[in-house]
Coordinates of C-alpha atoms in Angstrom, one line a residue:
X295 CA -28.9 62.2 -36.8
X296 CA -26.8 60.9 -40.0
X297 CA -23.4 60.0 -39.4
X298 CA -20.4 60.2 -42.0
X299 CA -17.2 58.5 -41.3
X300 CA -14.3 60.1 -43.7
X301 CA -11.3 57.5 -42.9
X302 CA -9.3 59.5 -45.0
X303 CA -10.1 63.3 -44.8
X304 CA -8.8 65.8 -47.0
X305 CA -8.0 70.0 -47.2
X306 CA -9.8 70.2 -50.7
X307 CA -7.7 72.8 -52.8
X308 CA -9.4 73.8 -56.4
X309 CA -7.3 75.7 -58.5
X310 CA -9.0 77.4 -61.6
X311 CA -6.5 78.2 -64.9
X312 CA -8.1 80.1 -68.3
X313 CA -6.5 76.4 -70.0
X314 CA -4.5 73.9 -68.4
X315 CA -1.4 73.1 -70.5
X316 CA 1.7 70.6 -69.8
X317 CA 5.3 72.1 -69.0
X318 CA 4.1 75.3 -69.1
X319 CA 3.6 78.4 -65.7
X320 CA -0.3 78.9 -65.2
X321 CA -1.6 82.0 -63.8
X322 CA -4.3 80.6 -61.1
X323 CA -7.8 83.1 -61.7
X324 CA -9.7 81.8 -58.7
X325 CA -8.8 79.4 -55.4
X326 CA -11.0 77.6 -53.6
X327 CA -10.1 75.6 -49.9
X328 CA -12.5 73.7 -48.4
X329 CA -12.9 70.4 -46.0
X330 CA -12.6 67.3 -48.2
X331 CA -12.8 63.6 -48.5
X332 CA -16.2 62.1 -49.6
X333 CA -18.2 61.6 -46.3
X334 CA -17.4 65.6 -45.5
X335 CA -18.1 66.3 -48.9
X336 CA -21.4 64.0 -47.6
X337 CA -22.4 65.1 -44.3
X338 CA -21.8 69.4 -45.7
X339 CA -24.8 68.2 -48.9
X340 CA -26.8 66.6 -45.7
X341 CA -26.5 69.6 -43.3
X342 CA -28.1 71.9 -46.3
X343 CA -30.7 69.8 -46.7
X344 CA -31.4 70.3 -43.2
X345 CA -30.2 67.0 -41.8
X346 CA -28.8 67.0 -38.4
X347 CA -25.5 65.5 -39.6
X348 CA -22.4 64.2 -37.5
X349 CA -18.7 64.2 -39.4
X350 CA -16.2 61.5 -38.0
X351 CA -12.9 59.9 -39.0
X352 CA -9.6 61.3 -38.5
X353 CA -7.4 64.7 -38.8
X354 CA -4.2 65.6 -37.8
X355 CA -1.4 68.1 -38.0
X356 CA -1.8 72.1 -39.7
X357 CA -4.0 70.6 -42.6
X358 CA -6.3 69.2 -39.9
X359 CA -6.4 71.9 -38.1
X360 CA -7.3 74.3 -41.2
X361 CA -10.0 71.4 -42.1
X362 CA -11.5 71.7 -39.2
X363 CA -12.0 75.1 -38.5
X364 CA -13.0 75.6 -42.5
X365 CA -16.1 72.6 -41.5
X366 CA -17.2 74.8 -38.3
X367 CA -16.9 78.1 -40.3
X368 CA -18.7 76.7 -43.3
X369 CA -21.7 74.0 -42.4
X370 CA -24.0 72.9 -39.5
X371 CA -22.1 69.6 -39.4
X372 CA -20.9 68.8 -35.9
X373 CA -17.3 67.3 -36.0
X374 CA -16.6 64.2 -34.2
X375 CA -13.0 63.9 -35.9
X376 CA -10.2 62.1 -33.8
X377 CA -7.0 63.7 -33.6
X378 CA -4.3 61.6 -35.3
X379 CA -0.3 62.6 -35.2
X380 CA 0.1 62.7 -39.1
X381 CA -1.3 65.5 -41.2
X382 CA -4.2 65.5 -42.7
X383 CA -4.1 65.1 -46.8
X384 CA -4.7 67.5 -49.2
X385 CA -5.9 67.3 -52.7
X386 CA -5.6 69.3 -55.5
X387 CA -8.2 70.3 -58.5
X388 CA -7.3 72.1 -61.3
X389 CA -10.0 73.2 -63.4
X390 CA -9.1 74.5 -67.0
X391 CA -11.9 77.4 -67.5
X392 CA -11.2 76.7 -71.3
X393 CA -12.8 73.2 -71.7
X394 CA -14.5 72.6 -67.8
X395 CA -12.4 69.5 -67.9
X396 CA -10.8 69.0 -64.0
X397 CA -6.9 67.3 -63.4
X398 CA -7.0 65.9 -59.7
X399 CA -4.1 65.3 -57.7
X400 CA -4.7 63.3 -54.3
X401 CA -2.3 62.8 -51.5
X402 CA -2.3 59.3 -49.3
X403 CA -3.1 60.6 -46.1
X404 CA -1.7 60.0 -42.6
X405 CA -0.6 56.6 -41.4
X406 CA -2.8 55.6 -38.7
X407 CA -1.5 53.9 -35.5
X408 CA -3.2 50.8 -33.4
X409 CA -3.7 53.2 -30.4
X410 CA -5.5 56.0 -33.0
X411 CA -7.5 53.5 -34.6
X412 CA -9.1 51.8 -31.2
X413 CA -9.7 55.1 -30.4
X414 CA -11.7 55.7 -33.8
X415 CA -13.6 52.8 -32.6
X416 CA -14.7 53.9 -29.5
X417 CA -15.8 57.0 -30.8
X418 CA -17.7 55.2 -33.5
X419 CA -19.5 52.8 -31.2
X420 CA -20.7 55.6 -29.2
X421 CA -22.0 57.6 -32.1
X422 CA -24.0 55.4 -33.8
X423 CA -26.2 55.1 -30.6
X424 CA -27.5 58.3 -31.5
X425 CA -27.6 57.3 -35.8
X426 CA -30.0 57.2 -38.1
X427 CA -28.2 56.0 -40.7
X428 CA -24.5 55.9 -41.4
X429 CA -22.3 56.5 -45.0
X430 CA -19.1 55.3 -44.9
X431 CA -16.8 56.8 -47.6
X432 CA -13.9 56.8 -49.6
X433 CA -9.8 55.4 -49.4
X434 CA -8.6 54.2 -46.6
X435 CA -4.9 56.0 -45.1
X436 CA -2.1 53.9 -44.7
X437 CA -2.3 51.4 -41.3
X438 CA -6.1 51.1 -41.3
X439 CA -7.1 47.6 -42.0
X440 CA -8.4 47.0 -45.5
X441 CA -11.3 45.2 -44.0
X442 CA -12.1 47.9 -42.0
X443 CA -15.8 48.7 -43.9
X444 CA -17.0 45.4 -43.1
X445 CA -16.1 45.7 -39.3
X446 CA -17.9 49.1 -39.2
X447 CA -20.6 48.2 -41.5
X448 CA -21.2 44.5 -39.0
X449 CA -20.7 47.1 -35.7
X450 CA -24.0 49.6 -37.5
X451 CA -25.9 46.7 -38.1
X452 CA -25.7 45.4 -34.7
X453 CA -26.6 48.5 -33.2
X454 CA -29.9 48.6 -35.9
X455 CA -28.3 51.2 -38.0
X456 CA -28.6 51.2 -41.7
X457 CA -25.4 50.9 -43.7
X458 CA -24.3 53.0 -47.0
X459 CA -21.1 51.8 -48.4
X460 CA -19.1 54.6 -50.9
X461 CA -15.7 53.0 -51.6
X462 CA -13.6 51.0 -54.3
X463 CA -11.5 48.0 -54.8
X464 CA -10.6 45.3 -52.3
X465 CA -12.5 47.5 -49.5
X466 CA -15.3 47.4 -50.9
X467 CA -14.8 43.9 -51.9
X468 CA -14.8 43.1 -48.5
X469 CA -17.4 45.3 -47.4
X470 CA -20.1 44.1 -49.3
X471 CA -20.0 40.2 -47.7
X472 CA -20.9 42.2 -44.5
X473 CA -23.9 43.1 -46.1
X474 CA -24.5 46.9 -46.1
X475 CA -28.1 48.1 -46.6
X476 CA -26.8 50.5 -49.5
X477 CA -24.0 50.1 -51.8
X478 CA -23.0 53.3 -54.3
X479 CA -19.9 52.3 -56.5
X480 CA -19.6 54.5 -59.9
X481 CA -19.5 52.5 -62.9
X482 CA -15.8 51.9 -63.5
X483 CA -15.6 50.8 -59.4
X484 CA -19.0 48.4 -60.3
X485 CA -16.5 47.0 -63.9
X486 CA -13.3 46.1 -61.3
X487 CA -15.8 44.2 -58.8
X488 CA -17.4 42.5 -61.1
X489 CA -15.7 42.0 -64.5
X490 CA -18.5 43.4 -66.9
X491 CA -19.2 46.9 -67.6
X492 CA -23.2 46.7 -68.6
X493 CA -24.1 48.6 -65.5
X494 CA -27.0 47.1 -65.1
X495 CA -25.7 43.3 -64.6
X496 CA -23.0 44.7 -63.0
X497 CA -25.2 45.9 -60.2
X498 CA -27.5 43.0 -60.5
X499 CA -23.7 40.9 -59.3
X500 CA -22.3 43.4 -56.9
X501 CA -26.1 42.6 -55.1
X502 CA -25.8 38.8 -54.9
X503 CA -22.2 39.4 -53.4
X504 CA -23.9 41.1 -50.2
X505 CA -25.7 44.6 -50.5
X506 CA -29.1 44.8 -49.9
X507 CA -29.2 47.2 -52.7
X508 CA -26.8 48.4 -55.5
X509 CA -26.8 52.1 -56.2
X510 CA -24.7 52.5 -59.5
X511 CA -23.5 55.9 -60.4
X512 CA -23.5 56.3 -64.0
X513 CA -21.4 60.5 -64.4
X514 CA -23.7 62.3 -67.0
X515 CA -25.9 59.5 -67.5
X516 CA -27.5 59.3 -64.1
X517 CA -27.9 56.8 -61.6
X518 CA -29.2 53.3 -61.5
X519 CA -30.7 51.0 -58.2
X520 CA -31.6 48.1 -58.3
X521 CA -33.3 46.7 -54.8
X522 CA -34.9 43.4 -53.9
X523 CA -37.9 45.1 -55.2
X524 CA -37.2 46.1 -58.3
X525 CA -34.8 48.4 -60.6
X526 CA -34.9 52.2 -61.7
X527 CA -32.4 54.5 -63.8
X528 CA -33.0 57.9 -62.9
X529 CA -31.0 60.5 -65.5
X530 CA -30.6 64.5 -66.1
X531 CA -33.4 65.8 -68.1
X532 CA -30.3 67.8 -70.0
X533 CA -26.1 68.0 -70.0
X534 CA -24.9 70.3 -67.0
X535 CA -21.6 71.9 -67.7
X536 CA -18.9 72.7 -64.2
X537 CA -16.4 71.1 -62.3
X538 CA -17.5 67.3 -61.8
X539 CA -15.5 67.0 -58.4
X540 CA -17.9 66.1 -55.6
X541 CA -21.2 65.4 -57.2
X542 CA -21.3 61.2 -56.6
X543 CA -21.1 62.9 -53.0
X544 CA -23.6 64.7 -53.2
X545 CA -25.5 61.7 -55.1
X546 CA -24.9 59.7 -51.9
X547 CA -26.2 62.6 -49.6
X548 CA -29.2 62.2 -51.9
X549 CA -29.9 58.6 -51.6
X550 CA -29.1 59.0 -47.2
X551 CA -31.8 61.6 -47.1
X552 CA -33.8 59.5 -48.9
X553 CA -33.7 56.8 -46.9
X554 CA -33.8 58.6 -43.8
X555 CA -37.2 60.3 -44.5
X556 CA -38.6 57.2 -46.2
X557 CA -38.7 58.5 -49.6
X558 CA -39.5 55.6 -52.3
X559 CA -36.8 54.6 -54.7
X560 CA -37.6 56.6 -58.0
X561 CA -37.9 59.9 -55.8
X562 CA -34.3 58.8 -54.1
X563 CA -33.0 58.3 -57.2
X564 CA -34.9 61.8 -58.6
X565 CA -33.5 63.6 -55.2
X566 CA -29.6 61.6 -55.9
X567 CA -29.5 62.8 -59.9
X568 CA -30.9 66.6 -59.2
X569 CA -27.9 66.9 -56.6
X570 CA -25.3 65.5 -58.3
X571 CA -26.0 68.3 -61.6
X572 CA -26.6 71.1 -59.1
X573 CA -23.1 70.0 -57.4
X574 CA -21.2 70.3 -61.0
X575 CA -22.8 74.2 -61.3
X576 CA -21.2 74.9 -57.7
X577 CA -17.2 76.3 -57.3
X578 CA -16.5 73.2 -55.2
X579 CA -17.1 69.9 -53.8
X580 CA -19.4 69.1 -51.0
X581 CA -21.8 72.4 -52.5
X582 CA -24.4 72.6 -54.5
X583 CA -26.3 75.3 -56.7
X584 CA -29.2 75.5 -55.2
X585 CA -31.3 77.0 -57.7
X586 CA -30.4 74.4 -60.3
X587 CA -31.6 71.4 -58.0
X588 CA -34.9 72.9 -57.0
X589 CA -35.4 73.6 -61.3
X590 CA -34.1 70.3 -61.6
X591 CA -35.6 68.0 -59.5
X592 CA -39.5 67.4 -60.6
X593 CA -37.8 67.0 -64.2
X594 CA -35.7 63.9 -63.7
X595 CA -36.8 60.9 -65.2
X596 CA -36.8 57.8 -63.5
X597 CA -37.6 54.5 -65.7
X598 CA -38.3 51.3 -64.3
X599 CA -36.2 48.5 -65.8
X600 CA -36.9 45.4 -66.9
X601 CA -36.4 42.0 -64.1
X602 CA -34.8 39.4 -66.0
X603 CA -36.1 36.3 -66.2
X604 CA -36.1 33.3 -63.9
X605 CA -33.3 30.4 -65.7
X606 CA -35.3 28.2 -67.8
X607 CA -37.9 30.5 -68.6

């Protein structure tokens, strides 16, 4: 079983418009609703790749009600969410038809209380006895602790459970001195860690502060890793048009399977790109097309890249 843990769950609206245009009334041609937040957008990717795939976190009030019967309705993943007394966020994409760019408005979620959050941890403990591996994704709500990715990350590797980290800023900061197996910032999250924005040193520091490996997403350029074994950029054999929204989700889903079913690293990174193109051809986030990632797949190329050389050398 793969577990997901979305802290800060969403009801994912995506509004499509002919063109998007400031102070003016659009006429909305197409809606889409579906479960949000990175790990669900996660754990739905897993489940259709046949992955026996667990969902926790939180949801609360209508929005988490409507989330949760949308996950059972729409995917094989089993929901573990705990119940919270705030409502659930929503977020909004609007997608102007006219140039496939996407506007995205995200709420902050639910404040979470000490008694909801020790209850979180309960159920989190108890779950990952079952795990094969655990993502855990995206912002936190108001009232969790900002350090909260490095408690979860220490409690999965105590119980033997291999660790991907998915978030930004100061949590994942912290979360990488617990030292996750798997870290997958995008390159502007890898920039604010770090300082530089040559993804490739950027990754190369963002390993030395913790993570056993650094999985860089890169948008239409692709993906980078580098491991204690080497490095690899993996990239799309050609520009996909669509609706971006979800596909460094879908990238992660890609890299989980990966390592769940032992795959080397050039075919995780193969497996991580192909999703993340088919996911900009789907109507919404945590979907891919499927007919683009089966053309895609055996045409991504991954390039091994260079290890610099030892000081002195």
């Amino acid at each position: 079983m793969i577990l997901t843990v979305t802290l800060n769950a969403a009801l994912d609206l995506t509004y499509r418009v002919p063109r998007l245009a400031p102070h003016t009334t659009h006429r909305v041609t197409d809606v889409a609703e579906r479960p949000g937040g990175k790990g669900l957008n996660v754990a739905r990717v897993l489940a259709a790749l046949g992955h026996r795939t667990v969902a926790t976190g939180f949801a609360g009030g209508g929005t988490g009600d409507a989330l949760r019967a949308l996950l059972t309705q729409e995917s094989d993943v089993t929901d573990a969410l705990v119940p919270v007394g705030g409502a659930t966020r929503r977020t909004v994409a609007v997608v102007d038809a006219a140039t496939g760019d996407t506007t995205q408005l995200n709420e902050p979620g639910p404040v979470i209380s000490p008694a909801e959050w020790h209850t979180f941890l309960g159920t989190y403990r108890e779950l990952l006895a079952d795990a094969d591996a655990v993502a855990l994704c995206g912002s936190l709500p108001p009232g969790v602790p900002v350090d909260v990715y490095a408690r979860l990350t220490r409690a999965a590797r105590t119980a033997g459970v291999p660790v991907l980290l998915d978030t930004s800023g100061e949590p994942l900061r912290r979360g990488l001195a617990a030292r996750p197996d798997l870290a997958k910032p995008n390159a502007d999250e890898l920039a604010a860690l770090t300082g530089t924005t040559e993804p490739l040193r950027a990754a190369r520091d963002a390993r030395r502060r913790g993570a056993h490996t650094v999985a860089a997403s890169l948008g239409p350029d692709g993906m980078l890793a580098v491991t204690a074994d080497g490095a690899w950029q993996a990239a799309p054999p050609r520009r996909i048009a669509g609706n971006p929204t979800g596909a460094g989700d879908s990238a992660v889903a890609g890299l989980l399977s990966g390592l769940v079913e032992g795959l080397s690293w050039p075919d995780r990174l193969a497996r991580a790109v192909a999703l993340s193109a088919a996911t900009v051809r789907a109507a919404a986030a945590g979907e891919f097309d499927a007919a683009t990632y089966v053309e895609l797949l055996p045409e991504v190329p991954v390039t091994e890249l260079p290890v610099p050389a030892a000081p002195g050398r």
